[in-house]
Amino acid sequence: MRGFTNERGERVPGLHQFGAVRSTVVYDIFKFTCDDDGGHARGGALPGRAAYQAQVHAYIEQFGGEPGAPVVLDFEDILLTELSGRAARHALDLWKRLIIWTKETVPGSPVGMYGFDWKPGNRELTRELYEDGLLDLFAPEAYWWPDQTRTTWTDRFAAAVGHARALAPGKPVHPYFHPHYIGGGELPPDVWSYSVDRFRELADGVVIWEPSTTNAGSPAAGWVSRYAQEWCHVSDAAGPLTVTLGSVAAVRGSTVTARLTVTNVSATATDATPIDSADASFDSPVVPALPPGAAWTCAAGITVPPHHPYSTIPLRLALGAQEVCLGIVVD
């Protein structure tokens, strides 16, 4: 499963350090609407090709979108699931025009439409947007709201994926996800892991939308290390050893000491295992033989460069043949 990230502004986490692809979302700066009379921008005339494409370029620059990475259009007021009658027909025509202009702007990049794909309205009109030369992927909203349960969240996400697979079999589904509840509050570790499992089960990739580490808390409990371990480095789960990182306040231009705990999660004992990293030094270079369920702790010295540009920094470890990546929040 591929990981994508939409990041812009200050204190961005830099998830591409952990393997994510920097992609772009184009917001509705033109305030598109459609009614029975046609399409409008800010209540007036629609933009021409040049004006629209200039804004697409501007968003690619803001997000640092990589060549060939997805570009997703977030024009919620003209989603076909939200309209009916002649207004929906006008929206269909407007979408086709904007998609073509977008593809002209970013040749080689797949283009998607952010939407509420669990809703059933105007399915046949929506199908037209996924014909050859138009939309290349689905980008359904998959955020957590505070009042949702696992059942309600999963039912809605599964419905979105099911509708997408029925409309355009073979086109990838990259849901939009956020490490916090809508309205604030970090997702608990079990909710994060549950969501990742559902994405692996049902989707083809996932986009982390405008993440921030401002409220991430300590790395041991924050979403950054979970992203590093569970997402971009999914091979970690295959090994017998897991690594957790104690709370650490990393500051640019300094060296900090963190406590690493290595646990044998397998059903058999592990042999003594060397631990190595280009990102840290250790007070002991070898993990001793561990019986099932046993843990061992060591100190790791981690240096953060003075001009490190992101609010996280990766800590990559080699435990024998097993590779592990952790994420540390930088102040």
XYZ file of C-alpha atoms in Angstrom:
331
model
C 0.000 0.000 0.000
C 1.398 3.374 -1.013
C 1.602 6.309 1.368
C 1.093 9.918 0.248
C 1.239 13.172 2.182
C -0.202 16.666 1.645
C 2.035 19.064 3.614
C 2.523 22.831 3.363
C 3.413 25.752 5.579
C 5.543 25.769 8.720
C 6.329 22.857 11.052
C 5.489 20.189 8.519
C 6.485 16.683 9.616
C 8.176 15.700 6.352
C 6.633 12.253 6.024
C 8.580 11.712 2.812
C 11.516 11.002 5.163
C 9.678 7.785 6.022
C 8.851 6.866 2.439
C 5.664 8.845 1.756
C 5.210 10.522 -1.636
C 4.508 14.260 -1.584
C 1.265 14.820 -3.472
C -0.987 17.826 -4.084
C -4.529 18.825 -3.261
C -6.093 21.685 -5.245
C -8.546 23.627 -3.091
C -11.600 25.486 -4.318
C -10.123 28.973 -4.462
C -12.612 29.841 -7.220
C -15.672 28.947 -5.077
C -17.292 26.840 -7.802
C -21.067 26.344 -7.700
C -23.637 24.989 -10.117
C -27.362 25.600 -10.386
C -30.026 25.177 -13.046
C -28.515 28.040 -15.054
C -24.958 26.677 -15.241
C -21.625 26.837 -13.471
C -20.279 29.827 -11.571
C -17.129 30.990 -9.794
C -17.680 33.283 -6.815
C -21.180 33.787 -8.180
C -19.923 35.065 -11.524
C -18.062 33.935 -14.626
C -15.976 30.780 -14.598
C -12.185 31.123 -14.921
C -10.449 30.461 -18.200
C -7.853 27.774 -18.778
C -4.830 29.977 -18.001
C -6.212 31.314 -14.716
C -7.231 27.856 -13.537
C -3.947 26.206 -14.497
C -1.989 28.947 -12.731
C -3.746 28.007 -9.496
C -2.973 24.314 -10.004
C 0.698 25.221 -10.420
C 0.526 27.353 -7.268
C -0.820 24.466 -5.180
C 1.799 22.071 -6.541
C 4.456 24.549 -5.431
C 2.856 24.961 -1.987
C 2.684 21.217 -1.352
C 5.952 20.338 -3.056
C 4.130 17.812 -5.208
C 6.510 15.326 -6.779
C 6.496 14.598 -10.527
C 4.032 11.821 -11.243
C 2.403 12.096 -7.801
C -1.398 12.328 -7.518
C -3.179 15.656 -7.807
C -6.568 15.645 -6.074
C -9.283 18.235 -6.750
C -11.217 19.312 -3.655
C -14.270 21.127 -5.022
C -16.920 20.006 -2.551
C -19.716 22.379 -3.596
C -19.926 20.819 -7.065
C -19.650 17.160 -6.060
C -22.219 15.208 -8.021
C -23.341 13.432 -4.852
C -24.479 16.818 -3.512
C -26.493 18.043 -6.534
C -29.510 17.022 -8.576
C -31.306 17.747 -11.836
C -29.895 20.324 -14.231
C -27.414 21.558 -11.623
C -25.816 18.105 -11.530
C -25.577 18.041 -15.334
C -23.886 21.430 -15.365
C -21.513 20.215 -12.650
C -20.648 17.156 -14.740
C -19.681 19.386 -17.661
C -17.652 21.668 -15.394
C -15.835 18.744 -13.789
C -14.852 17.364 -17.195
C -13.430 20.728 -18.220
C -11.460 21.154 -14.981
C -10.117 17.595 -15.068
C -8.850 18.036 -18.630
C -7.211 21.347 -17.734
C -5.597 19.741 -14.687
C -4.205 16.845 -16.716
C -2.784 19.327 -19.214
C -1.065 21.095 -16.316
C 0.462 17.969 -14.741
C 1.077 15.468 -17.554
C 1.966 12.091 -16.115
C 0.312 12.696 -12.746
C -2.892 10.816 -11.893
C -5.807 13.105 -11.084
C -8.465 12.337 -8.493
C -11.545 13.922 -6.948
C -11.923 14.244 -3.188
C -15.427 13.220 -2.315
C -18.024 11.585 -0.133
C -18.035 8.346 -2.088
C -20.212 6.461 0.378
C -23.175 8.554 -0.822
C -25.195 6.931 -3.619
C -26.416 10.023 -5.482
C -25.814 10.433 -9.231
C -23.758 7.269 -9.597
C -24.210 7.114 -13.370
C -23.130 10.723 -13.841
C -20.122 10.122 -11.611
C -19.209 7.078 -13.682
C -18.687 9.392 -16.675
C -15.919 11.204 -14.800
C -13.897 7.976 -14.678
C -13.944 7.335 -18.406
C -10.646 7.227 -20.294
C -8.792 10.530 -20.215
C -10.556 11.838 -17.108
C -10.203 10.834 -13.434
C -7.567 8.228 -12.608
C -8.243 7.503 -8.934
C -10.743 7.792 -6.095
C -9.943 9.923 -3.033
C -12.762 9.385 -0.517
C -12.858 11.158 2.830
C -11.960 8.721 5.639
C -11.526 10.996 8.652
C -12.636 10.136 12.169
C -15.324 12.207 13.837
C -15.533 12.209 17.665
C -18.946 10.511 17.742
C -18.011 7.660 15.391
C -17.572 4.057 16.458
C -15.403 1.524 14.679
C -18.545 0.066 13.153
C -19.906 3.343 11.773
C -16.492 4.456 10.492
C -15.815 1.096 8.843
C -19.279 0.838 7.297
C -18.933 4.258 5.712
C -15.402 3.626 4.443
C -16.313 0.190 3.085
C -19.315 1.711 1.290
C -17.066 4.332 -0.320
C -14.614 1.684 -1.535
C -17.431 -0.561 -2.739
C -18.991 2.234 -4.776
C -15.589 3.087 -6.264
C -14.844 -0.503 -7.265
C -18.272 -0.798 -8.885
C -17.977 2.497 -10.784
C -14.477 2.010 -12.173
C -12.988 -1.434 -11.532
C -9.214 -1.347 -11.472
C -8.847 2.343 -10.617
C -7.018 2.847 -7.306
C -8.634 4.107 -4.125
C -6.508 6.480 -2.020
C -8.577 7.648 0.977
C -7.855 10.901 2.780
C -6.909 10.406 6.427
C -5.817 12.625 9.313
C -3.984 11.707 12.550
C -6.446 13.680 14.656
C -10.196 13.613 15.110
C -12.069 16.263 13.173
C -12.317 19.075 15.691
C -9.120 18.130 17.522
C -7.625 15.402 19.653
C -5.054 12.840 18.555
C -6.336 9.451 17.444
C -5.573 6.803 20.095
C -2.987 4.199 19.046
C -5.573 1.441 18.703
C -7.781 3.603 16.443
C -4.785 4.533 14.283
C -3.708 0.895 13.929
C -7.271 -0.249 13.257
C -7.607 2.347 10.481
C -4.308 1.322 8.892
C -5.431 -2.313 8.899
C -8.663 -1.380 7.094
C -6.729 0.667 4.521
C -4.445 -2.267 3.824
C -7.454 -4.542 3.546
C -9.631 -2.376 1.302
C -7.620 0.421 -0.358
C -4.580 0.838 -2.596
C -2.925 3.747 -0.809
C -3.710 6.535 1.610
C -3.139 10.294 1.775
C -2.287 11.916 5.107
C -3.956 15.305 4.849
C -2.173 18.445 6.143
C -0.577 16.705 9.170
C 1.036 18.646 11.996
C 3.124 17.601 14.979
C 2.053 20.610 17.056
C -0.197 18.434 19.228
C 1.506 15.106 18.657
C 2.702 14.705 22.231
C 5.658 12.497 23.020
C 7.019 10.299 20.226
C 6.262 7.193 22.288
C 2.539 7.975 22.156
C 2.402 10.168 19.042
C 1.280 9.209 15.577
C 4.663 9.891 13.956
C 6.345 6.702 15.152
C 3.229 4.701 14.382
C 3.329 6.054 10.845
C 6.998 5.168 10.497
C 6.588 1.663 11.909
C 3.190 0.595 10.619
C 2.929 2.300 7.259
C 5.951 3.079 5.182
C 8.004 0.273 6.715
C 5.436 -2.504 6.902
C 8.204 -5.136 6.789
C 8.890 -4.354 10.468
C 5.960 -6.519 11.490
C 7.550 -9.603 9.936
C 10.449 -9.772 12.403
C 10.453 -11.282 15.901
C 11.576 -8.042 17.573
C 9.659 -4.816 18.059
C 11.182 -1.525 19.149
C 9.469 1.235 21.116
C 10.871 4.670 21.843
C 10.648 6.376 25.200
C 9.658 10.017 25.497
C 12.375 12.312 24.191
C 12.550 16.063 23.585
C 14.665 16.433 20.447
C 15.980 19.926 19.723
C 17.733 21.127 16.590
C 21.490 21.397 16.940
C 21.708 19.072 19.943
C 22.208 15.439 20.884
C 19.552 13.787 23.023
C 19.400 10.420 24.731
C 16.377 8.206 24.238
C 15.497 4.871 25.779
C 14.765 2.094 23.312
C 12.916 -1.025 24.385
C 13.330 -4.143 22.255
C 10.747 -6.882 22.807
C 10.613 -10.433 21.483
C 7.028 -10.783 20.267
C 7.522 -14.223 18.722
C 6.748 -17.624 20.225
C 10.397 -18.729 20.226
C 13.586 -17.409 21.779
C 15.778 -15.075 19.719
C 19.564 -15.238 19.510
C 21.797 -12.332 20.467
C 21.237 -9.690 17.780
C 23.462 -6.744 16.825
C 21.769 -3.333 16.792
C 23.114 -0.662 14.478
C 22.065 2.704 13.060
C 23.561 5.513 11.030
C 21.239 7.873 12.937
C 22.238 7.014 16.528
C 24.864 5.539 18.838
C 24.055 2.936 21.501
C 25.397 2.185 24.967
C 25.237 -1.496 24.031
C 25.621 -2.716 20.428
C 24.030 -6.141 20.938
C 20.528 -7.161 21.983
C 20.953 -10.232 24.193
C 19.138 -13.484 23.539
C 15.510 -12.990 24.560
C 12.915 -15.610 25.479
C 9.360 -15.101 24.178
C 7.801 -11.957 25.636
C 11.036 -10.679 27.167
C 12.255 -7.100 26.715
C 15.621 -5.328 26.818
C 16.339 -1.620 27.094
C 19.262 0.479 25.892
C 20.167 4.147 25.534
C 20.436 5.737 22.094
C 22.183 9.037 21.418
C 20.502 10.951 18.583
C 21.897 14.129 17.024
C 19.545 16.576 15.286
C 21.254 18.859 12.732
C 20.889 22.574 13.551
C 19.049 23.352 10.328
C 16.882 20.241 10.087
C 13.900 21.526 8.037
C 11.134 19.271 9.374
C 9.363 18.771 12.687
C 10.202 15.065 12.737
C 13.362 13.078 12.149
C 13.650 9.366 11.367
C 15.595 6.885 13.463
C 16.414 3.860 11.324
C 17.663 0.730 13.044
C 19.055 -2.586 11.893
C 18.401 -5.498 14.233
C 20.396 -8.140 12.445
C 18.537 -8.628 9.169
C 15.428 -6.841 10.449
C 14.963 -3.158 9.594
C 12.973 -0.822 11.831
C 12.135 2.873 11.492
C 10.938 5.141 14.285
C 9.892 8.784 14.144
C 10.953 11.476 16.592
C 9.235 14.839 17.006
C 11.654 17.782 16.836
C 11.045 21.039 18.720
